[in-house]
């Protein structure tokens, strides 16, 4: 069959050739060997006397030519690119584009032919030439620079202007607009030329403004041009007036009846919301209305955009809308929406009460869609809102009374009831009328959670621990708790069984320790993603004894992070370091806690106590000014690339102190060579026990794409024993919509950094 | 906008004119795009029962893969209702589709491409077909599929538009048609 195609192509009869080439394009592709046999036929036909035969050859080569074919025939294509026959010239241009895509090294040979491509009057040639120039400029910065130099921008501006100003041309008219296809392609090429280039951007400012204001918007074709114009304005170095104009166009798009136009507007606004935040804010209400659209893609974009627009001023109103959306949206949105609401609430909550209320609303509305990792952070939030404990536990209790199927909700509720059950029973709530609950009723519900088929294993763990804690908070029901605990010591679930056995032991052998161990949790320090850690003074109930060998899943975030690193580092020779702020810490508490830490066995059993600030022993801070004046040994120490994977590169540069030779200052620089930003970037490090480490605050949490910016962070390393520096690092960040985590070991420290 | 695009047996053409003239009929034109530059990746034409009438691929894929893609996309698009937009996010591409009478035209473009313009490209192709066939309908495409491909190849090469003038594109096809030998000439002319 395939050979037959070749026969047809090689035939003298035009009919045969036509069908043969069609067959080849449909049935063959570059992966088949017989494909190469076509090369000779095509070569002959490229030089045929009939232009339609040449056209067939050019078309076939341009659609499915393999790299070898392209290499062999590039010369012929180049020749045809210079012909005066516009029918062939336009096809040759697109064929050249295909050749470049297949064999980028051949791009150079087409450069001379491009010199007067744009002098053509024929629109087909103009269009394909613009496509060719676009391909070259996108692929090669040298080409881009070349075309900027040879005044391509003014030439394009002139052509575009003629198109707009010229009268009606029946041949190219589409609903009153002259050759929209060419206009859009020119706008796109202008975008590439104007990007990051002030001169080029300035040269096209006027024409962009003209197109933006004069294009007819009643039909899709006009909007297509406006859309491309907006994309160009936003991407080049345009003046602010033009940018505002562009965003207003998008705002008008949002009000358009045509769904496609709204879709396109939301997509573009999402791209510009970071850079032109205030301008986009003006259209906030329209965007929020789009949450009610019936089209799923429009809803998703509206949701993302809405989250991007939340700030301190509009948070109450926006949250109302978003909560309403959460309630009524499709399941595929609920998880993202819930996470977004939590994030926004954490950043902009006007009051603790509002924050807790919002969190609870999300839990009750979309409790089963909340991501598992939200549970620990919510628990932390609740713990830290000391004055709201009674209110919170009451509301959570009411929420799960009727229905305890939503696991995240139940987990948070169980934990709270365990902690604050006494407040619940004693009716201490101030914010709303307290409910009457007896201890038995509380234990009833916790037990039903334990028994229920709907409860996940993790949830059962929460419930059991909660019941246990209530043994110290409730006065009358200790026996009941004992009974429950002993029942579960023979549970099939290993996790539950272990807990139950330990709790049993607590009752039997360590009853004197029970009250101390089950004391109220102190307020946890917030290890926020970036920025200085907040040191929250514990409210007098500091009890940092080990609760149990297995840490409860009650999300002691800082410890779990430390223990993660520990686990990964897998040995007792590594000390985890939690990033600390360089601000002053309460040294007294630091000292005590450090002693405690020293007594505890850190291997494999991470401390469940609140993470202490690892107070630095005096000599690290002494004698060093806050702006460390490190000596110029820095000049001598070579920097290293500590990590380079998936577009993320981290470099270490070193400085040694003149005054204290055991101190090394490492400055890390994280850069991102991919096309998308990396957000929520967190850098953690661990060193062998003989070292000490202090991580200062990073410059930001976002690494912009295309190496256009870096995050810097300073690490102070104390190495009194002058041992070889080793480090394990853990990186977490968000990229392309997914959370990424990676561990690495850095072993290539130059000897001058530690000797 | 000439209500020329009627796909369907002659008997129902009358009603189709009005339906086309009144609103936008979604046409599914599938175009595929590559990484640099933004060509169309592929174009699919299929009926409302999911029968494929035309497929043009501008990327290299194994046959099995193509079949799988076609099945998947046909299903996605046929299940969309009137109230949704003409754009579907699919893998890392975007599908731009529109229905003209009984045929869906579907194009796969790249994420950053101009969807609105792609709708115009689809529409232009339909206009070219209509100009060539005169009041084109699905049957024309079925029985003259090679002509549909020829017309497409005069409009798009390698996933990029080559000719923006309706007149020129159709004239090229008609001139090529003239070059085709008559039956008698065909029988008499030597092949080599």
PDB file of N, CA and C in Angstrom, chain A residues 153-229:
ATOM      1  N   UNK A 153      10.611  46.092  13.629  1.00  0.00           N
ATOM      2  CA  UNK A 153       9.422  46.628  14.311  1.00  0.00           C
ATOM      3  C   UNK A 153       8.743  47.737  13.512  1.00  0.00           C
ATOM      4  N   UNK A 154       9.484  48.751  13.074  1.00  0.00           N
ATOM      5  CA  UNK A 154       8.803  49.788  12.281  1.00  0.00           C
ATOM      6  C   UNK A 154       8.143  49.224  11.032  1.00  0.00           C
ATOM      7  N   UNK A 155       8.810  48.239  10.416  1.00  0.00           N
ATOM      8  CA  UNK A 155       8.236  47.654   9.219  1.00  0.00           C
ATOM      9  C   UNK A 155       6.894  46.997   9.519  1.00  0.00           C
ATOM     10  N   UNK A 156       6.866  46.228  10.603  1.00  0.00           N
ATOM     11  CA  UNK A 156       5.633  45.556  10.989  1.00  0.00           C
ATOM     12  C   UNK A 156       4.546  46.567  11.359  1.00  0.00           C
ATOM     13  N   UNK A 157       4.969  47.604  12.051  1.00  0.00           N
ATOM     14  CA  UNK A 157       4.000  48.622  12.451  1.00  0.00           C
ATOM     15  C   UNK A 157       3.354  49.246  11.225  1.00  0.00           C
ATOM     16  N   UNK A 158       4.185  49.483  10.200  1.00  0.00           N
ATOM     17  CA  UNK A 158       3.656  50.080   8.978  1.00  0.00           C
ATOM     18  C   UNK A 158       2.634  49.160   8.318  1.00  0.00           C
ATOM     19  N   UNK A 159       2.981  47.877   8.217  1.00  0.00           N
ATOM     20  CA  UNK A 159       2.071  46.929   7.571  1.00  0.00           C
ATOM     21  C   UNK A 159       0.750  46.880   8.330  1.00  0.00           C
ATOM     22  N   UNK A 160       0.868  46.816   9.653  1.00  0.00           N
ATOM     23  CA  UNK A 160      -0.344  46.741  10.471  1.00  0.00           C
ATOM     24  C   UNK A 160      -1.197  47.987  10.284  1.00  0.00           C
ATOM     25  N   UNK A 161      -0.509  49.120  10.244  1.00  0.00           N
ATOM     26  CA  UNK A 161      -1.245  50.367  10.074  1.00  0.00           C
ATOM     27  C   UNK A 161      -2.010  50.378   8.753  1.00  0.00           C
ATOM     28  N   UNK A 162      -1.333  49.923   7.696  1.00  0.00           N
ATOM     29  CA  UNK A 162      -2.002  49.884   6.397  1.00  0.00           C
ATOM     30  C   UNK A 162      -3.233  49.009   6.429  1.00  0.00           C
ATOM     31  N   UNK A 163      -3.103  47.892   7.110  1.00  0.00           N
ATOM     32  CA  UNK A 163      -4.238  46.982   7.195  1.00  0.00           C
ATOM     33  C   UNK A 163      -5.435  47.651   7.847  1.00  0.00           C
ATOM     34  N   UNK A 164      -5.125  48.409   8.897  1.00  0.00           N
ATOM     35  CA  UNK A 164      -6.232  49.018   9.645  1.00  0.00           C
ATOM     36  C   UNK A 164      -6.838  50.183   8.885  1.00  0.00           C
ATOM     37  N   UNK A 165      -5.955  50.978   8.276  1.00  0.00           N
ATOM     38  CA  UNK A 165      -6.439  52.207   7.647  1.00  0.00           C
ATOM     39  C   UNK A 165      -7.014  51.969   6.272  1.00  0.00           C
ATOM     40  N   UNK A 166      -6.578  50.896   5.639  1.00  0.00           N
ATOM     41  CA  UNK A 166      -7.001  50.700   4.254  1.00  0.00           C
ATOM     42  C   UNK A 166      -8.498  50.489   4.199  1.00  0.00           C
ATOM     43  N   UNK A 167      -9.030  50.784   3.078  1.00  0.00           N
ATOM     44  CA  UNK A 167     -10.472  50.635   2.911  1.00  0.00           C
ATOM     45  C   UNK A 167     -10.847  49.178   2.779  1.00  0.00           C
ATOM     46  N   UNK A 168     -12.071  48.976   2.414  1.00  0.00           N
ATOM     47  CA  UNK A 168     -12.614  47.634   2.296  1.00  0.00           C
ATOM     48  C   UNK A 168     -11.903  46.850   1.206  1.00  0.00           C
ATOM     49  N   UNK A 169     -11.420  45.676   1.548  1.00  0.00           N
ATOM     50  CA  UNK A 169     -10.778  44.818   0.557  1.00  0.00           C
ATOM     51  C   UNK A 169     -11.526  43.497   0.553  1.00  0.00           C
ATOM     52  N   UNK A 170     -12.327  43.255  -0.466  1.00  0.00           N
ATOM     53  CA  UNK A 170     -13.218  42.090  -0.440  1.00  0.00           C
ATOM     54  C   UNK A 170     -12.477  40.776  -0.262  1.00  0.00           C
ATOM     55  N   UNK A 171     -11.254  40.771  -0.782  1.00  0.00           N
ATOM     56  CA  UNK A 171     -10.531  39.511  -0.761  1.00  0.00           C
ATOM     57  C   UNK A 171     -10.174  39.080   0.664  1.00  0.00           C
ATOM     58  N   UNK A 172      -9.871  40.063   1.514  1.00  0.00           N
ATOM     59  CA  UNK A 172      -9.377  39.720   2.843  1.00  0.00           C
ATOM     60  C   UNK A 172     -10.308  40.119   3.966  1.00  0.00           C
ATOM     61  N   UNK A 173     -11.486  40.558   3.580  1.00  0.00           N
ATOM     62  CA  UNK A 173     -12.357  41.101   4.612  1.00  0.00           C
ATOM     63  C   UNK A 173     -13.058  40.011   5.416  1.00  0.00           C
ATOM     64  N   UNK A 174     -13.090  40.185   6.710  1.00  0.00           N
ATOM     65  CA  UNK A 174     -13.889  39.320   7.569  1.00  0.00           C
ATOM     66  C   UNK A 174     -14.706  40.237   8.468  1.00  0.00           C
ATOM     67  N   UNK A 175     -15.988  40.325   8.201  1.00  0.00           N
ATOM     68  CA  UNK A 175     -16.885  41.176   8.992  1.00  0.00           C
ATOM     69  C   UNK A 175     -16.359  42.582   9.178  1.00  0.00           C
ATOM     70  N   UNK A 176     -15.886  43.160   8.116  1.00  0.00           N
ATOM     71  CA  UNK A 176     -15.457  44.555   8.170  1.00  0.00           C
ATOM     72  C   UNK A 176     -14.024  44.744   8.621  1.00  0.00           C
ATOM     73  N   UNK A 177     -13.339  43.681   8.961  1.00  0.00           N
ATOM     74  CA  UNK A 177     -11.941  43.806   9.376  1.00  0.00           C
ATOM     75  C   UNK A 177     -11.057  43.200   8.284  1.00  0.00           C
ATOM     76  N   UNK A 178      -9.990  43.903   7.988  1.00  0.00           N
ATOM     77  CA  UNK A 178      -9.126  43.459   6.907  1.00  0.00           C
ATOM     78  C   UNK A 178      -8.077  42.468   7.394  1.00  0.00           C
ATOM     79  N   UNK A 179      -8.155  41.268   6.867  1.00  0.00           N
ATOM     80  CA  UNK A 179      -7.208  40.194   7.179  1.00  0.00           C
ATOM     81  C   UNK A 179      -6.848  40.079   8.664  1.00  0.00           C
ATOM     82  N   UNK A 180      -7.805  39.632   9.457  1.00  0.00           N
ATOM     83  CA  UNK A 180      -7.540  39.481  10.889  1.00  0.00           C
ATOM     84  C   UNK A 180      -6.429  38.472  11.189  1.00  0.00           C
ATOM     85  N   UNK A 181      -6.297  37.472  10.354  1.00  0.00           N
ATOM     86  CA  UNK A 181      -5.254  36.466  10.588  1.00  0.00           C
ATOM     87  C   UNK A 181      -3.881  37.121  10.564  1.00  0.00           C
ATOM     88  N   UNK A 182      -3.679  37.968   9.553  1.00  0.00           N
ATOM     89  CA  UNK A 182      -2.382  38.637   9.454  1.00  0.00           C
ATOM     90  C   UNK A 182      -2.182  39.608  10.605  1.00  0.00           C
ATOM     91  N   UNK A 183      -3.242  40.326  10.956  1.00  0.00           N
ATOM     92  CA  UNK A 183      -3.130  41.284  12.052  1.00  0.00           C
ATOM     93  C   UNK A 183      -2.692  40.585  13.334  1.00  0.00           C
ATOM     94  N   UNK A 184      -3.340  39.467  13.619  1.00  0.00           N
ATOM     95  CA  UNK A 184      -3.013  38.764  14.860  1.00  0.00           C
ATOM     96  C   UNK A 184      -1.578  38.258  14.846  1.00  0.00           C
ATOM     97  N   UNK A 185      -1.142  37.716  13.721  1.00  0.00           N
ATOM     98  CA  UNK A 185       0.230  37.211  13.656  1.00  0.00           C
ATOM     99  C   UNK A 185       1.240  38.335  13.821  1.00  0.00           C
ATOM    100  N   UNK A 186       0.946  39.483  13.235  1.00  0.00           N
ATOM    101  CA  UNK A 186       1.866  40.608  13.397  1.00  0.00           C
ATOM    102  C   UNK A 186       1.906  41.022  14.864  1.00  0.00           C
ATOM    103  N   UNK A 187       0.744  41.073  15.491  1.00  0.00           N
ATOM    104  CA  UNK A 187       0.710  41.451  16.909  1.00  0.00           C
ATOM    105  C   UNK A 187       1.530  40.481  17.743  1.00  0.00           C
ATOM    106  N   UNK A 188       1.457  39.216  17.397  1.00  0.00           N
ATOM    107  CA  UNK A 188       2.221  38.244  18.168  1.00  0.00           C
ATOM    108  C   UNK A 188       3.715  38.422  17.962  1.00  0.00           C
ATOM    109  N   UNK A 189       4.112  38.687  16.725  1.00  0.00           N
ATOM    110  CA  UNK A 189       5.538  38.903  16.468  1.00  0.00           C
ATOM    111  C   UNK A 189       6.017  40.157  17.184  1.00  0.00           C
ATOM    112  N   UNK A 190       5.167  41.191  17.194  1.00  0.00           N
ATOM    113  CA  UNK A 190       5.526  42.413  17.917  1.00  0.00           C
ATOM    114  C   UNK A 190       5.735  42.112  19.389  1.00  0.00           C
ATOM    115  N   UNK A 191       4.914  41.221  19.907  1.00  0.00           N
ATOM    116  CA  UNK A 191       5.036  40.861  21.321  1.00  0.00           C
ATOM    117  C   UNK A 191       6.412  40.303  21.613  1.00  0.00           C
ATOM    118  N   UNK A 192       6.863  39.407  20.731  1.00  0.00           N
ATOM    119  CA  UNK A 192       8.159  38.787  20.949  1.00  0.00           C
ATOM    120  C   UNK A 192       9.274  39.817  20.808  1.00  0.00           C
ATOM    121  N   UNK A 193       9.117  40.715  19.876  1.00  0.00           N
ATOM    122  CA  UNK A 193      10.157  41.713  19.676  1.00  0.00           C
ATOM    123  C   UNK A 193      10.182  42.723  20.805  1.00  0.00           C
ATOM    124  N   UNK A 194       9.018  43.035  21.352  1.00  0.00           N
ATOM    125  CA  UNK A 194       8.955  44.079  22.368  1.00  0.00           C
ATOM    126  C   UNK A 194       9.264  43.592  23.768  1.00  0.00           C
ATOM    127  N   UNK A 195       9.254  42.289  23.936  1.00  0.00           N
ATOM    128  CA  UNK A 195       9.446  41.727  25.274  1.00  0.00           C
ATOM    129  C   UNK A 195      10.810  42.110  25.807  1.00  0.00           C
ATOM    130  N   UNK A 196      10.836  42.682  27.005  1.00  0.00           N
ATOM    131  CA  UNK A 196      12.119  43.037  27.642  1.00  0.00           C
ATOM    132  C   UNK A 196      12.963  43.994  26.827  1.00  0.00           C
ATOM    133  N   UNK A 197      12.359  44.716  25.923  1.00  0.00           N
ATOM    134  CA  UNK A 197      13.150  45.651  25.121  1.00  0.00           C
ATOM    135  C   UNK A 197      12.439  46.994  25.067  1.00  0.00           C
ATOM    136  N   UNK A 198      13.043  47.983  25.713  1.00  0.00           N
ATOM    137  CA  UNK A 198      12.373  49.279  25.831  1.00  0.00           C
ATOM    138  C   UNK A 198      12.158  49.955  24.493  1.00  0.00           C
ATOM    139  N   UNK A 199      13.186  49.949  23.656  1.00  0.00           N
ATOM    140  CA  UNK A 199      13.076  50.679  22.385  1.00  0.00           C
ATOM    141  C   UNK A 199      11.978  50.093  21.515  1.00  0.00           C
ATOM    142  N   UNK A 200      12.019  48.776  21.366  1.00  0.00           N
ATOM    143  CA  UNK A 200      10.999  48.154  20.523  1.00  0.00           C
ATOM    144  C   UNK A 200       9.613  48.413  21.085  1.00  0.00           C
ATOM    145  N   UNK A 201       9.493  48.286  22.413  1.00  0.00           N
ATOM    146  CA  UNK A 201       8.170  48.497  23.021  1.00  0.00           C
ATOM    147  C   UNK A 201       7.668  49.896  22.745  1.00  0.00           C
ATOM    148  N   UNK A 202       8.586  50.852  22.819  1.00  0.00           N
ATOM    149  CA  UNK A 202       8.144  52.220  22.594  1.00  0.00           C
ATOM    150  C   UNK A 202       7.671  52.410  21.159  1.00  0.00           C
ATOM    151  N   UNK A 203       8.393  51.767  20.219  1.00  0.00           N
ATOM    152  CA  UNK A 203       8.049  51.946  18.812  1.00  0.00           C
ATOM    153  C   UNK A 203       6.664  51.400  18.480  1.00  0.00           C
ATOM    154  N   UNK A 204       6.162  50.503  19.290  1.00  0.00           N
ATOM    155  CA  UNK A 204       4.867  49.917  18.951  1.00  0.00           C
ATOM    156  C   UNK A 204       3.729  50.415  19.832  1.00  0.00           C
ATOM    157  N   UNK A 205       4.054  51.298  20.762  1.00  0.00           N
ATOM    158  CA  UNK A 205       3.030  51.797  21.677  1.00  0.00           C
ATOM    159  C   UNK A 205       1.824  52.383  20.959  1.00  0.00           C
ATOM    160  N   UNK A 206       2.105  53.257  19.991  1.00  0.00           N
ATOM    161  CA  UNK A 206       1.005  53.959  19.319  1.00  0.00           C
ATOM    162  C   UNK A 206       0.080  53.011  18.581  1.00  0.00           C
ATOM    163  N   UNK A 207       0.674  52.112  17.806  1.00  0.00           N
ATOM    164  CA  UNK A 207      -0.163  51.240  16.995  1.00  0.00           C
ATOM    165  C   UNK A 207      -1.003  50.337  17.889  1.00  0.00           C
ATOM    166  N   UNK A 208      -0.426  49.918  19.015  1.00  0.00           N
ATOM    167  CA  UNK A 208      -1.185  49.073  19.935  1.00  0.00           C
ATOM    168  C   UNK A 208      -2.369  49.841  20.504  1.00  0.00           C
ATOM    169  N   UNK A 209      -2.111  51.094  20.854  1.00  0.00           N
ATOM    170  CA  UNK A 209      -3.212  51.899  21.382  1.00  0.00           C
ATOM    171  C   UNK A 209      -4.284  52.067  20.313  1.00  0.00           C
ATOM    172  N   UNK A 210      -3.826  52.253  19.078  1.00  0.00           N
ATOM    173  CA  UNK A 210      -4.768  52.463  17.986  1.00  0.00           C
ATOM    174  C   UNK A 210      -5.642  51.223  17.788  1.00  0.00           C
ATOM    175  N   UNK A 211      -4.983  50.075  17.713  1.00  0.00           N
ATOM    176  CA  UNK A 211      -5.750  48.840  17.523  1.00  0.00           C
ATOM    177  C   UNK A 211      -6.696  48.612  18.697  1.00  0.00           C
ATOM    178  N   UNK A 212      -6.204  48.884  19.883  1.00  0.00           N
ATOM    179  CA  UNK A 212      -7.019  48.625  21.078  1.00  0.00           C
ATOM    180  C   UNK A 212      -8.274  49.482  21.100  1.00  0.00           C
ATOM    181  N   UNK A 213      -8.165  50.692  20.598  1.00  0.00           N
ATOM    182  CA  UNK A 213      -9.333  51.575  20.691  1.00  0.00           C
ATOM    183  C   UNK A 213     -10.224  51.522  19.468  1.00  0.00           C
ATOM    184  N   UNK A 214      -9.662  51.176  18.304  1.00  0.00           N
ATOM    185  CA  UNK A 214     -10.462  51.289  17.095  1.00  0.00           C
ATOM    186  C   UNK A 214     -11.086  50.004  16.604  1.00  0.00           C
ATOM    187  N   UNK A 215     -10.723  48.874  17.194  1.00  0.00           N
ATOM    188  CA  UNK A 215     -11.229  47.618  16.635  1.00  0.00           C
ATOM    189  C   UNK A 215     -12.675  47.392  17.013  1.00  0.00           C
ATOM    190  N   UNK A 216     -13.406  47.032  16.015  1.00  0.00           N
ATOM    191  CA  UNK A 216     -14.823  46.749  16.151  1.00  0.00           C
ATOM    192  C   UNK A 216     -15.035  45.505  17.007  1.00  0.00           C
ATOM    193  N   UNK A 217     -15.879  45.602  18.023  1.00  0.00           N
ATOM    194  CA  UNK A 217     -15.978  44.462  18.942  1.00  0.00           C
ATOM    195  C   UNK A 217     -17.287  43.695  18.876  1.00  0.00           C
ATOM    196  N   UNK A 218     -18.070  43.941  17.837  1.00  0.00           N
ATOM    197  CA  UNK A 218     -19.374  43.283  17.832  1.00  0.00           C
ATOM    198  C   UNK A 218     -19.284  41.816  17.430  1.00  0.00           C
ATOM    199  N   UNK A 219     -18.210  41.456  16.734  1.00  0.00           N
ATOM    200  CA  UNK A 219     -18.105  40.062  16.317  1.00  0.00           C
ATOM    201  C   UNK A 219     -16.863  39.424  16.925  1.00  0.00           C
ATOM    202  N   UNK A 220     -16.838  38.123  16.866  1.00  0.00           N
ATOM    203  CA  UNK A 220     -15.715  37.377  17.430  1.00  0.00           C
ATOM    204  C   UNK A 220     -14.382  37.785  16.818  1.00  0.00           C
ATOM    205  N   UNK A 221     -14.392  38.098  15.540  1.00  0.00           N
ATOM    206  CA  UNK A 221     -13.129  38.384  14.865  1.00  0.00           C
ATOM    207  C   UNK A 221     -12.463  39.627  15.454  1.00  0.00           C
ATOM    208  N   UNK A 222     -13.264  40.647  15.733  1.00  0.00           N
ATOM    209  CA  UNK A 222     -12.692  41.843  16.340  1.00  0.00           C
ATOM    210  C   UNK A 222     -12.127  41.535  17.719  1.00  0.00           C
ATOM    211  N   UNK A 223     -12.864  40.734  18.460  1.00  0.00           N
ATOM    212  CA  UNK A 223     -12.399  40.380  19.802  1.00  0.00           C
ATOM    213  C   UNK A 223     -11.144  39.539  19.757  1.00  0.00           C
ATOM    214  N   UNK A 224     -11.009  38.747  18.710  1.00  0.00           N
ATOM    215  CA  UNK A 224      -9.786  37.942  18.576  1.00  0.00           C
ATOM    216  C   UNK A 224      -8.581  38.858  18.452  1.00  0.00           C
ATOM    217  N   UNK A 225      -8.745  39.919  17.676  1.00  0.00           N
ATOM    218  CA  UNK A 225      -7.641  40.875  17.505  1.00  0.00           C
ATOM    219  C   UNK A 225      -7.385  41.622  18.804  1.00  0.00           C
ATOM    220  N   UNK A 226      -8.461  42.061  19.455  1.00  0.00           N
ATOM    221  CA  UNK A 226      -8.297  42.772  20.722  1.00  0.00           C
ATOM    222  C   UNK A 226      -7.590  41.892  21.736  1.00  0.00           C
ATOM    223  N   UNK A 227      -7.964  40.643  21.766  1.00  0.00           N
ATOM    224  CA  UNK A 227      -7.354  39.706  22.701  1.00  0.00           C
ATOM    225  C   UNK A 227      -5.857  39.624  22.484  1.00  0.00           C
ATOM    226  N   UNK A 228      -5.473  39.464  21.233  1.00  0.00           N
ATOM    227  CA  UNK A 228      -4.046  39.380  20.939  1.00  0.00           C
ATOM    228  C   UNK A 228      -3.351  40.682  21.310  1.00  0.00           C
ATOM    229  N   UNK A 229      -4.035  41.789  21.070  1.00  0.00           N
ATOM    230  CA  UNK A 229      -3.453  43.088  21.418  1.00  0.00           C
ATOM    231  C   UNK A 229      -3.218  43.173  22.923  1.00  0.00           C
TER     232      UNK A 229
END
